[in-house]
Amino acid sequence: MNLHSLLEQREAEGRPIRVGLIGAGRFGTMYLSQARNIPGVHVVAIADINTKRAQGALELVEWPAEAVSPTVEDALARRGTAVVPDASALFGADIDVIVEATGNPIVGIDHALRAIASGKHIIMVTVEADALAGPALARRAQEAGVVYSMAYGDQPALIMELVDWARTSGFDVVCAGKGAKYLPHYHEMNPDNVWENWEFSKELTDSGQLNPHMHTSFRDGTKAAIEMAAVANAAGLVPSDTGLTFTPGNVEEIATICRPSAVGGVLAHEGSVEVMSSVTREGDWIPFNTQEGVFVVVKATNRYVSGCFTEYPWHPDPTGQYAALYRPYHYVGLELNITVANAVLRGIATGSPKGFFGDVVATAKKDLAAGEFLDGEGGYTVWGKLVSAETSVREGLLPVALAHHVELKNSVTKGASVKWDDIVIDESLATALELRRETEALIGATV
């Protein structure tokens, strides 16, 4: 409750938190739009291979031209902000925390390792990297005495806030999740037909401003699975091996839907994750849907608590045993400084893997033949399915984050998950593969 006061104190002492941002995309730009209005924060440098994009981001958020520095050293000396093409300049600089927002899981893992090695806290906006190897990265950060954290503003960290609230209040978490638009045919979506499944104007989709691969991932189930894997690993929740159900429902129905199937819900067991669809299976928007929101479902510890569920506006299920707490929005990069402040001022994360519980595996969108190349998240060949980490490792399933530009040795039928044995392993990804093996070794262990 006192983060702002602590930031004001740092400002008064002339010791602002020194931030390095890698990636000037949407998330990074949203953070920059707030940063100059926050006391005790100094964005030292922005690293992006496309420096024009980074400079454009500063212009877009009305960053004063006189506050832009030619070098990182100059930025540190006069509290300016430098734009550099190579993130290496950030790791050797006197910076407190690195924000990794490239969106590339392989690059993200490398940046996280370099930040940890240089004694800097790391905020992993690239949730794909967290789902692939977050548990191993978290362990390495812990051993180095720095914070590895999810990014507040993105849904996984906000879900973890609700999970922490529930457990701190004495509740067992039955389910943690979010809302998203989903229809069954979305698993077959590809960049050629993606705009048929969004509500954007043709003028906007023809403008080139939107990334069709990214928006395919947002709708074909992959992004939702990645985010729920991150939540599962941070909260110690175990996903169902049949994947997310995307059951349609509204806010009042969260606790009714996201309870075990034994009592009428959709969960295979208590202590899981789920995503609810904001539209019916016919595609009609549901009034008071869960789109963009996050939730946690808890179970009454005794009859007295069950009575409280029904006396307060807690959205209980018909039995009064389960209830949901719901946050209807997330402000993405505008909220990121909550994580920045917690990491540097308190030494704590706004969500971080505690083990390996959930994984996102590459699943065929169509029949695939030997010799074909997989094209990864948001492409034409595979979508990401959420399964338990135990099943993924036992069956040798391929993480979707490692399914980019990979050749198939064996054919894979539509709807089947790709296995490690089905592909030619890209040995150039040695670092990512090493961290992935470390992550797999953490099944049953605690970070």
GROMACS .gro file of C-alpha atoms in nm:
model
  447
    1MET     CA    1   0.000   0.000   0.000
    2ASN     CA    2   0.301   0.230   0.034
    3LEU     CA    3   0.483   0.186  -0.295
    4HIS     CA    4   0.418   0.541  -0.407
    5SER     CA    5   0.558   0.681  -0.081
    6LEU     CA    6   0.870   0.469  -0.124
    7LEU     CA    7   0.908   0.598  -0.478
    8GLU     CA    8   0.870   0.957  -0.357
    9GLN     CA    9   1.142   0.888  -0.102
   10ARG     CA   10   1.376   0.761  -0.374
   11GLU     CA   11   1.302   1.073  -0.577
   12ALA     CA   12   1.376   1.301  -0.281
   13GLU     CA   13   1.703   1.120  -0.219
   14GLY     CA   14   1.804   1.150  -0.583
   15ARG     CA   15   1.821   0.770  -0.616
   16PRO     CA   16   1.561   0.682  -0.877
   17ILE     CA   17   1.507   0.324  -0.986
   18ARG     CA   18   1.710   0.284  -1.304
   19VAL     CA   19   1.517   0.091  -1.568
   20GLY     CA   20   1.635  -0.065  -1.891
   21LEU     CA   21   1.366  -0.155  -2.144
   22ILE     CA   22   1.427  -0.413  -2.416
   23GLY     CA   23   1.164  -0.394  -2.688
   24ALA     CA   24   0.969  -0.083  -2.787
   25GLY     CA   25   0.650  -0.255  -2.898
   26ARG     CA   26   0.302  -0.200  -2.763
   27PHE     CA   27   0.377  -0.304  -2.404
   28GLY     CA   28   0.699  -0.107  -2.382
   29THR     CA   29   0.538   0.202  -2.534
   30MET     CA   30   0.253   0.185  -2.285
   31TYR     CA   31   0.504   0.179  -1.999
   32LEU     CA   32   0.693   0.474  -2.144
   33SER     CA   33   0.369   0.670  -2.164
   34GLN     CA   34   0.348   0.657  -1.782
   35ALA     CA   35   0.710   0.654  -1.675
   36ARG     CA   36   0.777   1.028  -1.667
   37ASN     CA   37   0.477   1.080  -1.439
   38ILE     CA   38   0.612   0.842  -1.173
   39PRO     CA   39   0.848   0.974  -0.904
   40GLY     CA   40   1.163   0.779  -0.832
   41VAL     CA   41   1.186   0.618  -1.177
   42HIS     CA   42   1.446   0.678  -1.446
   43VAL     CA   43   1.420   0.496  -1.779
   44VAL     CA   44   1.789   0.490  -1.863
   45ALA     CA   45   1.776   0.318  -2.199
   46ILE     CA   46   1.554   0.151  -2.456
   47ALA     CA   47   1.711  -0.128  -2.661
   48ASP     CA   48   1.547  -0.226  -2.988
   49ILE     CA   49   1.708  -0.355  -3.306
   50ASN     CA   50   1.468  -0.120  -3.482
   51THR     CA   51   1.589   0.207  -3.332
   52LYS     CA   52   1.347   0.405  -3.546
   53ARG     CA   53   1.060   0.222  -3.381
   54ALA     CA   54   1.198   0.303  -3.037
   55GLN     CA   55   1.246   0.668  -3.129
   56GLY     CA   56   0.894   0.670  -3.269
   57ALA     CA   57   0.764   0.530  -2.941
   58LEU     CA   58   0.924   0.818  -2.751
   59GLU     CA   59   0.769   1.067  -2.991
   60LEU     CA   60   0.431   0.897  -2.963
   61VAL     CA   61   0.426   0.935  -2.583
   62GLU     CA   62   0.553   1.297  -2.609
   63TRP     CA   63   0.893   1.228  -2.451
   64PRO     CA   64   1.080   1.561  -2.442
   65ALA     CA   65   1.350   1.577  -2.709
   66GLU     CA   66   1.594   1.730  -2.460
   67ALA     CA   67   1.554   1.420  -2.239
   68VAL     CA   68   1.687   1.187  -2.510
   69SER     CA   69   2.056   1.103  -2.464
   70PRO     CA   70   2.306   0.990  -2.729
   71THR     CA   71   2.455   0.716  -2.509
   72VAL     CA   72   2.370   0.512  -2.201
   73GLU     CA   73   2.656   0.681  -2.014
   74ASP     CA   74   2.514   1.025  -2.092
   75ALA     CA   75   2.167   0.908  -1.989
   76LEU     CA   76   2.298   0.798  -1.650
   77ALA     CA   77   2.493   1.121  -1.600
   78ARG     CA   78   2.207   1.360  -1.670
   79ARG     CA   79   1.898   1.145  -1.615
   80GLY     CA   80   1.822   1.116  -1.981
   81THR     CA   81   1.706   0.822  -2.192
   82ALA     CA   82   1.917   0.658  -2.461
   83VAL     CA   83   1.799   0.454  -2.757
   84VAL     CA   84   2.037   0.174  -2.854
   85PRO     CA   85   2.018  -0.111  -3.110
   86ASP     CA   86   2.187  -0.371  -2.891
   87ALA     CA   87   2.069  -0.480  -2.546
   88SER     CA   88   2.430  -0.554  -2.448
   89ALA     CA   89   2.469  -0.187  -2.357
   90LEU     CA   90   2.212  -0.233  -2.079
   91PHE     CA   91   2.368  -0.532  -1.905
   92GLY     CA   92   2.698  -0.360  -1.842
   93ALA     CA   93   2.539  -0.034  -1.727
   94ASP     CA   94   2.447   0.083  -1.377
   95ILE     CA   95   2.083  -0.025  -1.412
   96ASP     CA   96   1.863  -0.182  -1.142
   97VAL     CA   97   1.601  -0.367  -1.343
   98ILE     CA   98   1.559  -0.497  -1.697
   99VAL     CA   99   1.216  -0.518  -1.864
  100GLU     CA  100   1.223  -0.791  -2.132
  101ALA     CA  101   0.947  -0.706  -2.381
  102THR     CA  102   1.072  -0.843  -2.714
  103GLY     CA  103   0.800  -1.107  -2.747
  104ASN     CA  104   1.059  -1.359  -2.868
  105PRO     CA  105   1.100  -1.652  -2.624
  106ILE     CA  106   1.448  -1.753  -2.741
  107VAL     CA  107   1.581  -1.399  -2.726
  108GLY     CA  108   1.393  -1.341  -2.401
  109ILE     CA  109   1.565  -1.634  -2.230
  110ASP     CA  110   1.905  -1.503  -2.337
  111HIS     CA  111   1.827  -1.154  -2.210
  112ALA     CA  112   1.702  -1.290  -1.879
  113LEU     CA  113   2.019  -1.492  -1.827
  114ARG     CA  114   2.238  -1.192  -1.905
  115ALA     CA  115   2.039  -0.970  -1.669
  116ILE     CA  116   2.068  -1.227  -1.390
  117ALA     CA  117   2.440  -1.270  -1.451
  118SER     CA  118   2.491  -0.894  -1.423
  119GLY     CA  119   2.298  -0.871  -1.096
  120LYS     CA  120   1.987  -0.705  -1.234
  121HIS     CA  121   1.624  -0.783  -1.158
  122ILE     CA  122   1.437  -0.913  -1.461
  123ILE     CA  123   1.073  -0.849  -1.547
  124MET     CA  124   0.959  -1.101  -1.807
  125VAL     CA  125   0.693  -0.942  -2.025
  126THR     CA  126   0.763  -1.211  -2.286
  127VAL     CA  127   0.531  -1.468  -2.130
  128GLU     CA  128   0.624  -1.717  -2.404
  129ALA     CA  129   0.973  -1.737  -2.251
  130ASP     CA  130   0.824  -1.779  -1.905
  131ALA     CA  131   0.601  -2.067  -2.019
  132LEU     CA  132   0.896  -2.237  -2.190
  133ALA     CA  133   1.164  -2.204  -1.922
  134GLY     CA  134   1.041  -1.970  -1.648
  135PRO     CA  135   1.094  -2.217  -1.361
  136ALA     CA  136   1.462  -2.258  -1.449
  137LEU     CA  137   1.506  -1.882  -1.492
  138ALA     CA  138   1.339  -1.818  -1.157
  139ARG     CA  139   1.572  -2.064  -0.987
  140ARG     CA  140   1.880  -1.905  -1.143
  141ALA     CA  141   1.758  -1.559  -1.036
  142GLN     CA  142   1.701  -1.682  -0.683
  143GLU     CA  143   2.051  -1.826  -0.667
  144ALA     CA  144   2.190  -1.493  -0.790
  145GLY     CA  145   1.991  -1.293  -0.535
  146VAL     CA  146   1.778  -1.102  -0.787
  147VAL     CA  147   1.406  -1.095  -0.865
  148TYR     CA  148   1.254  -1.272  -1.165
  149SER     CA  149   0.896  -1.157  -1.210
  150MET     CA  150   0.588  -1.162  -1.425
  151ALA     CA  151   0.480  -0.820  -1.549
  152TYR     CA  152   0.194  -0.655  -1.365
  153GLY     CA  153  -0.065  -0.529  -1.612
  154ASP     CA  154  -0.060  -0.851  -1.810
  155GLN     CA  155  -0.325  -1.098  -1.700
  156PRO     CA  156  -0.100  -1.367  -1.541
  157ALA     CA  157   0.040  -1.127  -1.280
  158LEU     CA  158  -0.306  -0.989  -1.205
  159ILE     CA  159  -0.436  -1.342  -1.162
  160MET     CA  160  -0.149  -1.412  -0.924
  161GLU     CA  161  -0.251  -1.109  -0.719
  162LEU     CA  162  -0.595  -1.268  -0.674
  163VAL     CA  163  -0.438  -1.606  -0.594
  164ASP     CA  164  -0.219  -1.444  -0.329
  165TRP     CA  165  -0.520  -1.261  -0.185
  166ALA     CA  166  -0.717  -1.586  -0.165
  167ARG     CA  167  -0.444  -1.788   0.003
  168THR     CA  168  -0.346  -1.508   0.239
  169SER     CA  169  -0.713  -1.489   0.341
  170GLY     CA  170  -0.717  -1.861   0.422
  171PHE     CA  171  -0.888  -1.997   0.110
  172ASP     CA  172  -0.786  -2.288  -0.109
  173VAL     CA  173  -0.773  -2.191  -0.476
  174VAL     CA  174  -1.004  -2.409  -0.682
  175CYS     CA  175  -0.938  -2.234  -1.012
  176ALA     CA  176  -0.759  -1.930  -1.150
  177GLY     CA  177  -0.830  -1.792  -1.493
  178LYS     CA  178  -0.940  -1.527  -1.737
  179GLY     CA  179  -1.190  -1.447  -2.008
  180ALA     CA  180  -1.133  -1.449  -2.384
  181LYS     CA  181  -1.333  -1.475  -2.704
  182TYR     CA  182  -1.329  -1.830  -2.837
  183LEU     CA  183  -1.508  -2.047  -3.093
  184PRO     CA  184  -1.412  -2.410  -3.173
  185HIS     CA  185  -1.290  -2.337  -3.526
  186TYR     CA  186  -1.033  -2.091  -3.391
  187HIS     CA  187  -0.782  -2.377  -3.349
  188GLU     CA  188  -0.764  -2.396  -3.729
  189MET     CA  189  -0.713  -2.023  -3.776
  190ASN     CA  190  -0.410  -1.895  -3.968
  191PRO     CA  191  -0.271  -1.556  -4.077
  192ASP     CA  192  -0.464  -1.572  -4.405
  193ASN     CA  193  -0.808  -1.585  -4.244
  194VAL     CA  194  -0.737  -1.429  -3.906
  195TRP     CA  195  -0.921  -1.102  -3.974
  196GLU     CA  196  -1.243  -1.294  -4.040
  197ASN     CA  197  -1.238  -1.370  -3.669
  198TRP     CA  198  -1.178  -1.020  -3.535
  199GLU     CA  199  -1.397  -0.712  -3.519
  200PHE     CA  200  -1.149  -0.474  -3.680
  201SER     CA  201  -1.243  -0.257  -3.977
  202LYS     CA  202  -1.105  -0.354  -4.317
  203GLU     CA  203  -0.934  -0.016  -4.330
  204LEU     CA  204  -0.737  -0.105  -4.018
  205THR     CA  205  -0.651  -0.462  -4.120
  206ASP     CA  206  -0.535  -0.339  -4.462
  207SER     CA  207  -0.321  -0.066  -4.306
  208GLY     CA  208  -0.038  -0.299  -4.200
  209GLN     CA  209  -0.052  -0.177  -3.841
  210LEU     CA  210  -0.168  -0.514  -3.707
  211ASN     CA  211   0.044  -0.829  -3.695
  212PRO     CA  212  -0.160  -1.121  -3.836
  213HIS     CA  213   0.059  -1.384  -3.667
  214MET     CA  214   0.024  -1.219  -3.328
  215HIS     CA  215  -0.352  -1.186  -3.363
  216THR     CA  216  -0.378  -1.546  -3.479
  217SER     CA  217  -0.208  -1.653  -3.156
  218PHE     CA  218  -0.448  -1.435  -2.955
  219ARG     CA  219  -0.748  -1.618  -3.100
  220ASP     CA  220  -0.639  -1.973  -3.184
  221GLY     CA  221  -0.596  -2.062  -2.817
  222THR     CA  222  -0.218  -2.041  -2.803
  223LYS     CA  223  -0.177  -1.716  -2.613
  224ALA     CA  224  -0.443  -1.815  -2.360
  225ALA     CA  225  -0.265  -2.146  -2.304
  226ILE     CA  226   0.071  -1.973  -2.259
  227GLU     CA  227  -0.069  -1.730  -2.005
  228MET     CA  228  -0.242  -2.009  -1.813
  229ALA     CA  229   0.077  -2.215  -1.811
  230ALA     CA  230   0.255  -1.919  -1.654
  231VAL     CA  231  -0.019  -1.895  -1.390
  232ALA     CA  232  -0.011  -2.271  -1.326
  233ASN     CA  233   0.365  -2.264  -1.270
  234ALA     CA  234   0.350  -1.960  -1.044
  235ALA     CA  235   0.051  -2.077  -0.839
  236GLY     CA  236   0.125  -2.449  -0.827
  237LEU     CA  237  -0.194  -2.537  -1.013
  238VAL     CA  238  -0.223  -2.841  -1.242
  239PRO     CA  239  -0.397  -2.801  -1.581
  240SER     CA  240  -0.617  -3.067  -1.734
  241ASP     CA  241  -0.451  -3.278  -2.003
  242THR     CA  242  -0.752  -3.223  -2.230
  243GLY     CA  243  -0.668  -2.853  -2.254
  244LEU     CA  244  -0.868  -2.542  -2.174
  245THR     CA  245  -1.244  -2.573  -2.225
  246PHE     CA  246  -1.322  -2.207  -2.306
  247THR     CA  247  -1.671  -2.266  -2.166
  248PRO     CA  248  -1.906  -1.973  -2.239
  249GLY     CA  249  -2.039  -1.783  -1.941
  250ASN     CA  250  -2.083  -1.452  -1.764
  251VAL     CA  251  -1.944  -1.305  -1.443
  252GLU     CA  252  -2.220  -1.455  -1.230
  253GLU     CA  253  -2.140  -1.803  -1.365
  254ILE     CA  254  -1.765  -1.813  -1.300
  255ALA     CA  255  -1.788  -2.020  -0.981
  256THR     CA  256  -2.052  -2.249  -1.131
  257ILE     CA  257  -1.843  -2.325  -1.439
  258CYS     CA  258  -1.496  -2.325  -1.285
  259ARG     CA  259  -1.557  -2.593  -1.023
  260PRO     CA  260  -1.491  -2.968  -1.047
  261SER     CA  261  -1.696  -3.176  -1.290
  262ALA     CA  262  -1.797  -3.399  -0.997
  263VAL     CA  263  -2.019  -3.114  -0.873
  264GLY     CA  264  -2.133  -2.983  -1.212
  265GLY     CA  265  -1.840  -2.771  -1.331
  266VAL     CA  266  -1.584  -2.822  -1.606
  267LEU     CA  267  -1.263  -2.885  -1.408
  268ALA     CA  268  -1.103  -3.227  -1.396
  269HIS     CA  269  -1.000  -3.149  -1.038
  270GLU     CA  270  -0.967  -2.868  -0.786
  271GLY     CA  271  -0.653  -2.659  -0.809
  272SER     CA  272  -0.650  -2.591  -1.182
  273VAL     CA  273  -0.666  -2.311  -1.440
  274GLU     CA  274  -0.931  -2.228  -1.699
  275VAL     CA  275  -1.039  -1.974  -1.961
  276MET     CA  276  -1.403  -1.880  -2.016
  277SER     CA  277  -1.536  -1.769  -2.353
  278SER     CA  278  -1.712  -1.434  -2.379
  279VAL     CA  279  -1.933  -1.558  -2.664
  280THR     CA  280  -2.174  -1.847  -2.704
  281ARG     CA  281  -2.080  -2.138  -2.927
  282GLU     CA  282  -2.297  -1.970  -3.191
  283GLY     CA  283  -2.078  -1.659  -3.170
  284ASP     CA  284  -2.317  -1.426  -2.986
  285TRP     CA  285  -2.165  -1.197  -2.725
  286ILE     CA  286  -2.269  -1.287  -2.372
  287PRO     CA  287  -2.396  -0.996  -2.159
  288PHE     CA  288  -2.169  -0.926  -1.860
  289ASN     CA  289  -1.906  -1.159  -2.004
  290THR     CA  290  -1.555  -1.210  -1.869
  291GLN     CA  291  -1.370  -1.066  -2.170
  292GLU     CA  292  -1.039  -0.902  -2.069
  293GLY     CA  293  -1.100  -0.986  -1.703
  294VAL     CA  294  -0.930  -1.222  -1.455
  295PHE     CA  295  -1.070  -1.430  -1.173
  296VAL     CA  296  -1.006  -1.674  -0.893
  297VAL     CA  297  -1.252  -1.932  -0.758
  298VAL     CA  298  -1.227  -2.039  -0.395
  299LYS     CA  299  -1.403  -2.297  -0.179
  300ALA     CA  300  -1.572  -2.235   0.155
  301THR     CA  301  -1.367  -2.368   0.445
  302ASN     CA  302  -1.679  -2.432   0.658
  303ARG     CA  303  -2.055  -2.371   0.670
  304TYR     CA  304  -2.015  -2.026   0.819
  305VAL     CA  305  -1.799  -1.913   0.526
  306SER     CA  306  -2.049  -2.067   0.283
  307GLY     CA  307  -2.316  -1.851   0.443
  308CYS     CA  308  -2.097  -1.545   0.394
  309PHE     CA  309  -2.065  -1.631   0.023
  310THR     CA  310  -2.440  -1.603  -0.020
  311GLU     CA  311  -2.476  -1.289   0.193
  312TYR     CA  312  -2.226  -1.080  -0.002
  313PRO     CA  313  -2.203  -1.013  -0.379
  314TRP     CA  314  -1.944  -1.285  -0.429
  315HIS     CA  315  -2.101  -1.464  -0.729
  316PRO     CA  316  -2.132  -1.805  -0.556
  317ASP     CA  317  -2.228  -2.128  -0.729
  318PRO     CA  318  -2.576  -2.279  -0.658
  319THR     CA  319  -2.440  -2.488  -0.369
  320GLY     CA  320  -2.289  -2.189  -0.191
  321GLN     CA  321  -1.961  -2.383  -0.160
  322TYR     CA  322  -1.769  -2.204  -0.435
  323ALA     CA  323  -1.733  -1.833  -0.500
  324ALA     CA  324  -1.544  -1.612  -0.743
  325LEU     CA  325  -1.353  -1.287  -0.714
  326TYR     CA  326  -1.329  -1.105  -1.044
  327ARG     CA  327  -1.133  -0.809  -1.180
  328PRO     CA  328  -1.292  -0.685  -1.506
  329TYR     CA  329  -0.994  -0.520  -1.672
  330HIS     CA  330  -0.620  -0.514  -1.720
  331TYR     CA  331  -0.426  -0.205  -1.826
  332VAL     CA  332  -0.126  -0.389  -1.974
  333GLY     CA  333   0.191  -0.174  -1.983
  334LEU     CA  334   0.025   0.119  -1.807
  335GLU     CA  335   0.043  -0.083  -1.483
  336LEU     CA  336   0.395  -0.221  -1.521
  337ASN     CA  337   0.555   0.002  -1.261
  338ILE     CA  338   0.385  -0.199  -0.987
  339THR     CA  339   0.629  -0.478  -1.073
  340VAL     CA  340   0.925  -0.241  -1.116
  341ALA     CA  341   0.867  -0.092  -0.772
  342ASN     CA  342   0.806  -0.425  -0.599
  343ALA     CA  343   1.119  -0.582  -0.746
  344VAL     CA  344   1.358  -0.300  -0.657
  345LEU     CA  345   1.205  -0.157  -0.339
  346ARG     CA  346   1.074  -0.475  -0.178
  347GLY     CA  347   1.271  -0.748  -0.349
  348ILE     CA  348   0.957  -0.942  -0.437
  349ALA     CA  349   0.791  -1.052  -0.760
  350THR     CA  350   0.436  -0.992  -0.877
  351GLY     CA  351   0.420  -1.359  -0.965
  352SER     CA  352   0.708  -1.596  -1.035
  353PRO     CA  353   0.729  -1.970  -1.109
  354LYS     CA  354   0.739  -2.193  -0.802
  355GLY     CA  355   0.774  -2.514  -1.002
  356PHE     CA  356   0.686  -2.680  -1.333
  357PHE     CA  357   0.316  -2.768  -1.342
  358GLY     CA  358   0.182  -2.666  -1.684
  359ASP     CA  359   0.318  -2.672  -2.038
  360VAL     CA  360   0.202  -2.555  -2.382
  361VAL     CA  361   0.261  -2.810  -2.655
  362ALA     CA  362   0.256  -2.775  -3.033
  363THR     CA  363  -0.064  -2.929  -3.173
  364ALA     CA  364  -0.134  -2.977  -3.543
  365LYS     CA  365  -0.385  -2.741  -3.705
  366LYS     CA  366  -0.404  -2.974  -4.006
  367ASP     CA  367  -0.251  -3.301  -4.122
  368LEU     CA  368   0.125  -3.244  -4.139
  369ALA     CA  369   0.365  -3.447  -4.352
  370ALA     CA  370   0.724  -3.545  -4.288
  371GLY     CA  371   0.953  -3.285  -4.440
  372GLU     CA  372   0.723  -2.993  -4.366
  373PHE     CA  373   0.845  -2.710  -4.146
  374LEU     CA  374   0.653  -2.596  -3.841
  375ASP     CA  375   0.608  -2.220  -3.824
  376GLY     CA  376   0.539  -2.173  -3.453
  377GLU     CA  377   0.300  -1.955  -3.257
  378GLY     CA  378   0.038  -1.778  -3.464
  379GLY     CA  379   0.126  -1.962  -3.785
  380TYR     CA  380  -0.027  -2.209  -4.029
  381THR     CA  381   0.082  -2.542  -3.882
  382VAL     CA  382   0.036  -2.561  -3.503
  383TRP     CA  383  -0.149  -2.408  -3.209
  384GLY     CA  384  -0.053  -2.431  -2.842
  385LYS     CA  385  -0.245  -2.668  -2.617
  386LEU     CA  386  -0.218  -2.652  -2.238
  387VAL     CA  387  -0.141  -2.981  -2.062
  388SER     CA  388   0.014  -3.081  -1.732
  389ALA     CA  389   0.392  -3.062  -1.722
  390GLU     CA  390   0.405  -3.424  -1.607
  391THR     CA  391   0.220  -3.545  -1.917
  392SER     CA  392   0.424  -3.322  -2.148
  393VAL     CA  393   0.754  -3.460  -2.022
  394ARG     CA  394   0.637  -3.821  -1.992
  395GLU     CA  395   0.506  -3.826  -2.349
  396GLY     CA  396   0.794  -3.622  -2.491
  397LEU     CA  397   0.576  -3.343  -2.629
  398LEU     CA  398   0.726  -3.043  -2.808
  399PRO     CA  399   0.675  -2.698  -2.650
  400VAL     CA  400   0.509  -2.461  -2.894
  401ALA     CA  401   0.780  -2.200  -2.828
  402LEU     CA  402   1.034  -2.436  -2.989
  403ALA     CA  403   0.816  -2.519  -3.289
  404HIS     CA  404   0.933  -2.232  -3.508
  405HIS     CA  405   1.113  -2.319  -3.834
  406VAL     CA  406   1.149  -2.682  -3.728
  407GLU     CA  407   1.145  -2.970  -3.978
  408LEU     CA  408   0.922  -3.270  -3.919
  409LYS     CA  409   1.075  -3.619  -3.941
  410ASN     CA  410   0.735  -3.786  -3.903
  411SER     CA  411   0.384  -3.702  -4.015
  412VAL     CA  412   0.143  -3.568  -3.753
  413THR     CA  413  -0.234  -3.590  -3.786
  414LYS     CA  414  -0.461  -3.292  -3.726
  415GLY     CA  415  -0.534  -3.246  -3.356
  416ALA     CA  416  -0.236  -3.452  -3.240
  417SER     CA  417   0.047  -3.298  -3.044
  418VAL     CA  418   0.395  -3.293  -3.195
  419LYS     CA  419   0.665  -3.487  -3.009
  420TRP     CA  420   1.037  -3.424  -2.979
  421ASP     CA  421   1.087  -3.748  -3.172
  422ASP     CA  422   0.887  -3.602  -3.462
  423ILE     CA  423   1.128  -3.317  -3.533
  424VAL     CA  424   1.483  -3.240  -3.631
  425ILE     CA  425   1.613  -3.058  -3.324
  426ASP     CA  426   1.767  -2.719  -3.395
  427GLU     CA  427   2.097  -2.737  -3.208
  428SER     CA  428   2.153  -2.363  -3.263
  429LEU     CA  429   1.905  -2.313  -2.979
  430ALA     CA  430   2.149  -2.459  -2.728
  431THR     CA  431   2.083  -2.206  -2.452
  432ALA     CA  432   1.705  -2.234  -2.475
  433LEU     CA  433   1.730  -2.613  -2.485
  434GLU     CA  434   1.952  -2.612  -2.177
  435LEU     CA  435   1.706  -2.397  -1.982
  436ARG     CA  436   1.419  -2.612  -2.103
  437ARG     CA  437   1.588  -2.927  -1.970
  438GLU     CA  438   1.647  -2.751  -1.639
  439THR     CA  439   1.278  -2.665  -1.630
  440GLU     CA  440   1.171  -3.023  -1.701
  441ALA     CA  441   1.394  -3.142  -1.416
  442LEU     CA  442   1.190  -2.926  -1.176
  443ILE     CA  443   0.878  -3.142  -1.197
  444GLY     CA  444   0.796  -3.229  -0.837
  445ALA     CA  445   1.050  -2.977  -0.707
  446THR     CA  446   1.015  -2.622  -0.577
  447VAL     CA  447   1.199  -2.325  -0.722
   0.00000   0.00000   0.00000
